[in-house]
XYZ file of C-alpha atoms in Angstrom:
283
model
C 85.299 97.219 99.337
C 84.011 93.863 99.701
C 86.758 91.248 99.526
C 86.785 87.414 99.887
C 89.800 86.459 101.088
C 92.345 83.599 100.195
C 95.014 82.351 102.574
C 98.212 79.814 101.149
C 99.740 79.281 104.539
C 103.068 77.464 103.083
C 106.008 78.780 101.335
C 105.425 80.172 98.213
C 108.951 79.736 95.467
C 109.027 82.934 93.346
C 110.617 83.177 89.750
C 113.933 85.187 90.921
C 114.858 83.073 93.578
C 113.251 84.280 96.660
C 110.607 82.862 99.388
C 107.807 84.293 100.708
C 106.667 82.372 103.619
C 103.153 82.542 102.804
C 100.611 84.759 100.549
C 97.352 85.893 100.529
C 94.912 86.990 97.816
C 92.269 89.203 98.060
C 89.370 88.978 95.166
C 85.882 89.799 94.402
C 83.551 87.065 92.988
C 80.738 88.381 90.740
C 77.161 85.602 89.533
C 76.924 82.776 90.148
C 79.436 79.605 88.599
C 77.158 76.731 86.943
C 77.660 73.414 88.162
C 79.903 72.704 85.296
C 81.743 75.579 85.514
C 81.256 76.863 81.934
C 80.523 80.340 82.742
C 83.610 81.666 84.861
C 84.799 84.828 83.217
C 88.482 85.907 85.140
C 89.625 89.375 84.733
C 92.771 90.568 85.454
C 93.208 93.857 86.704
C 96.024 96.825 84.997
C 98.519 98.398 87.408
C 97.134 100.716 89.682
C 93.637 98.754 89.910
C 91.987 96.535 92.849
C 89.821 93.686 92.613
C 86.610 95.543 92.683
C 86.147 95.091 88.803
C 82.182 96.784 89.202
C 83.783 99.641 90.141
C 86.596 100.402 88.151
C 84.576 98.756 84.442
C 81.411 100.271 85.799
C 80.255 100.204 82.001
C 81.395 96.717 80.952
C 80.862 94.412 83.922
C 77.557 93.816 85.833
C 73.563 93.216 85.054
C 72.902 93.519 81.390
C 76.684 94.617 80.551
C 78.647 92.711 78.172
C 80.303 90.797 81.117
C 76.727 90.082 82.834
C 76.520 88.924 86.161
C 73.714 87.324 85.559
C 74.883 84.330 83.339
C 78.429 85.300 83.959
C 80.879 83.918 87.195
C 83.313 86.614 87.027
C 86.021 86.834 89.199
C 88.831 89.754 89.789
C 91.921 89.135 91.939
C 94.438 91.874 93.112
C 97.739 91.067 92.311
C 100.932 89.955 94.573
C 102.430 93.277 95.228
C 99.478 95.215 94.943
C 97.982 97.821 97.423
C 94.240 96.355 98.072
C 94.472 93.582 100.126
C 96.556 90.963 98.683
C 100.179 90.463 100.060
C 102.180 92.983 99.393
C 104.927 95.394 100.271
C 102.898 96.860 103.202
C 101.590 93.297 104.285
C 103.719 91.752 107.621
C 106.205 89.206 107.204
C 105.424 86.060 109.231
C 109.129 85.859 109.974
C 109.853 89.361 111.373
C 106.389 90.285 112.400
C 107.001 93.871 110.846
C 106.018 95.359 107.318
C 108.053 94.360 104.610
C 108.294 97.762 103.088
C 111.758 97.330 101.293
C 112.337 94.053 102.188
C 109.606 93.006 99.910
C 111.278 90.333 97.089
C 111.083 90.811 93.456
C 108.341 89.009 91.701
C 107.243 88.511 88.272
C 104.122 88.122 86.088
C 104.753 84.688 86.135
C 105.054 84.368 89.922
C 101.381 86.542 89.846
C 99.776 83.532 87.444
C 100.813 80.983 89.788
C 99.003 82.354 92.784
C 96.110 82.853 90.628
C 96.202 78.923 89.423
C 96.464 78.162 93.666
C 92.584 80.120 94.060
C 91.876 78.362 91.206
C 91.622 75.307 92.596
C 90.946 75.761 96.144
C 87.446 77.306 94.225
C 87.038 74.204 92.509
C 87.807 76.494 88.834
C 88.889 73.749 85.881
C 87.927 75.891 82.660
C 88.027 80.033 82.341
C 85.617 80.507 79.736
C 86.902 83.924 79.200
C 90.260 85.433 80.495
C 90.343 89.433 80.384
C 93.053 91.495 80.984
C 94.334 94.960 80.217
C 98.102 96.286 80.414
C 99.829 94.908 83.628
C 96.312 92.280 83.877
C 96.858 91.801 79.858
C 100.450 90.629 80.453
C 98.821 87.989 83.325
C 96.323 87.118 80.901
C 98.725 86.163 78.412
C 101.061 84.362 80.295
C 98.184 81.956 81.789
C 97.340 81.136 78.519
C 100.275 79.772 77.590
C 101.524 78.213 80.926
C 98.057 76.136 80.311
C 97.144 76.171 77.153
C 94.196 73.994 77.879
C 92.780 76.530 80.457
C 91.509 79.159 78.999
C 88.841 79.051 76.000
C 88.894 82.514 75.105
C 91.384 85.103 75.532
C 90.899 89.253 75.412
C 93.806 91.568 75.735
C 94.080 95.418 75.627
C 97.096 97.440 75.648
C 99.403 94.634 76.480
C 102.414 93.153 75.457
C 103.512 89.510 74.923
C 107.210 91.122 75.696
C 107.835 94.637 77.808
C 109.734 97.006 75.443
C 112.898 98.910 76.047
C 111.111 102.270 76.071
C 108.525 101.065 78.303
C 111.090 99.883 80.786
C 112.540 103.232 80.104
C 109.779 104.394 81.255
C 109.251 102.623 84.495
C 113.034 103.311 85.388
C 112.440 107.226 85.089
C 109.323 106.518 87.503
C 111.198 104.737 89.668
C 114.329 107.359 89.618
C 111.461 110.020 90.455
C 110.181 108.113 93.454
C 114.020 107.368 94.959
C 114.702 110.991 95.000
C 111.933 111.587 97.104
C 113.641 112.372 100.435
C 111.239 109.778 102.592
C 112.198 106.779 100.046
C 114.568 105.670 102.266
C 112.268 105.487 105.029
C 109.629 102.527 106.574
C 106.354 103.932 106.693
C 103.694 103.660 104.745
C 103.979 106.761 102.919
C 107.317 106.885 102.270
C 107.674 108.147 98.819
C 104.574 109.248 98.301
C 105.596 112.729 96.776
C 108.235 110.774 94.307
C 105.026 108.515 93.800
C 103.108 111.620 92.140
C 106.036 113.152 90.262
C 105.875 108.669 88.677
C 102.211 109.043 88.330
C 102.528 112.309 85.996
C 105.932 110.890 83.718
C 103.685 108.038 83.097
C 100.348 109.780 81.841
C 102.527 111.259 79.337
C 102.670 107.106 78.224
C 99.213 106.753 78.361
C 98.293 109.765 76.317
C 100.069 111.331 72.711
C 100.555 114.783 71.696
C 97.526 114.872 70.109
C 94.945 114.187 73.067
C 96.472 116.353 75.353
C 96.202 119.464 72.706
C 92.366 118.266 72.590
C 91.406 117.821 76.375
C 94.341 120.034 77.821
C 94.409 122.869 75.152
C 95.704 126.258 76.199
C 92.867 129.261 76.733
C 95.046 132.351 76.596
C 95.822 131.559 80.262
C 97.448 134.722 81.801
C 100.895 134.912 82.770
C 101.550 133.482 86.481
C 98.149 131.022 86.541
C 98.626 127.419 86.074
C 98.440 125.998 82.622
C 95.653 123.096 82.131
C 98.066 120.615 81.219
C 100.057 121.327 84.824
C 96.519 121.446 86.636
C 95.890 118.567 85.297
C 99.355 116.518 85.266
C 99.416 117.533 89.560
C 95.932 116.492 89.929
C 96.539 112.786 88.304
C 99.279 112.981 90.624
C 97.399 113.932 94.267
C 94.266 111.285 92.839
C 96.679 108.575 92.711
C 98.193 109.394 96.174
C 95.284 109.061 98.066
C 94.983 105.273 96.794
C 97.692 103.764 96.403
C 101.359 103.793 98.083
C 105.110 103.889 96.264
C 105.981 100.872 97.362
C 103.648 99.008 95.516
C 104.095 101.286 92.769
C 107.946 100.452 92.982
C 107.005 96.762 92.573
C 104.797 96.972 90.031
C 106.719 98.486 87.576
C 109.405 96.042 87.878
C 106.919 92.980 87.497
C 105.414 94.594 84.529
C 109.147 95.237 83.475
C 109.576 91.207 84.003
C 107.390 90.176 81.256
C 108.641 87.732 78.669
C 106.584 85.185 77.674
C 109.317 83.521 75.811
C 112.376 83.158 78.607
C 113.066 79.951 79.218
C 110.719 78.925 76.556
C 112.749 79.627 73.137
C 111.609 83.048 72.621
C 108.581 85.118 72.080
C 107.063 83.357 68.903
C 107.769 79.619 69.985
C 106.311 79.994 73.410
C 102.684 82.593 71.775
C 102.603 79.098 69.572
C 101.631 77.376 72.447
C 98.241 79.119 73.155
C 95.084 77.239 72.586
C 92.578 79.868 73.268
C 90.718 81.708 71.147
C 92.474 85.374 70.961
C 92.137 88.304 68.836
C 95.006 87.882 66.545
């Protein structure tokens, strides 16, 4: 994966309280930006993605594609927390000179946006024409808008939520509880927790799909007694996939900061603070 890669070498004040003595973003730049900067498209990536936006939206984003690099600046960025490049929990503290592992401090979608706005400028970015984001990079996508309303002209979210729900914290949580009772949890290495991490992976594909798809694309064939069904095949598979990608700790993190979103704390609730958005959005 080719990454460009951006360095804030001074403290960096997160939502909850804590410090991280510096950060650094790794992101993909896609066509060229016009003078004026009127064609930067920025799309935020969903939980479990990277920055490489070609690869992972093969059919929406490149020549030609509705996103097309050739009159299009797009731009992906992996998240704070994240597992491609960007600092996270298997990055080195400055201070210690070791991993953080689970030392790493909470952070929030909020905290995410303002490292974004900090490559922003250092690339010289003063208008997103477009701002994309599904789930986890739908929840970013939001929250930019309406920390700068005058930012963003257009705004398109899938699958995301303004403010996380009980039973999708719910979820996360049983996630989390599968990856803690993962004997290696405890541990500092990098793949600590990576069995628990699988068991999360599975509990949360049941979140992604409903009853109905998996009695379409995971429908029983008379399978004989003692021979995996496809719907455990397939559940364990998601499960190894994910494993040899990603790590727990991130995955940990992740769920909390997409747990932290609530556009409207500190801001008079949900309604009051969507008000604020300038950008043209699909409700």
């Amino acid at each position: 994966m080719n990454s460009n890669y951006f360095k804030y070498p001074h403290p960096f004040q997160l939502e909850a309280g804590d410090v991280l003595p510096e950060i650094e973003l790794a992101y993909q730049t896609l066509g060229t930006m016009k003078p004026d900067g009127s064609n930067v498209t920025w799309i935020c990536h969903a939980f479990t993605g990277s920055q490489d936006v070609a690869d992972w939206w093969q059919g929406v984003v490149g020549q030609g594609k509705l996103f097309n690099t050739d009159n299009q600046f797009i731009i992906c960025v992996n998240v704070l927390g994240s597992h491609y490049g960007s600092t996270g929990p298997l990055s080195v503290n400055p201070e210690t000179q070791l991993p953080y592992y689970h030392d790493f401090p909470t952070i929030t979608i909020r905290d995410i946006v303002n490292s974004f706005d900090l490559l922003r400028e250092h690339l010289g970015i003063s208008k997103i024409k477009t701002c994309v984001g599904g789930s986890l990079g739908g929840q970013q996508a939001v929250e930019w808008a309406i920390s700068q309303p005058d930012l963003i002209e257009n705004l398109i979210l899938i699958a995301t939520n303004a403010q996380h729900s009980p039973w999708g914290i719910a979820f996360n949580e049983s996630q989390r509880m599968a990856i803690e009772v993962d004997p290696t949890w405890k541990e500092s290495y990098a793949t600590a927790g990576i069995e628990g991490m699988k068991a999360a992976r599975a509990t949360a594909l049941i979140s992604y799909r409903n009853y109905e798809t998996y009695g379409i694309t995971q429908a029983r064939q008379d399978e004989p007694l003692g021979k995996s069904y496809r719907a455990v095949s397939y559940q364990r598979y998601q499960g190894e996939k994910l494993a040899q990608r990603f790590n727990a700790f991130s995955y940990y993190i992740l769920s909390q900061v997409m747990d932290s979103q609530d556009v409207g704390r500190g801001r008079g609730g949900v309604q009051k603070a969507l008000s604020r958005i300038k950008a043209k959005k699909p409700w």
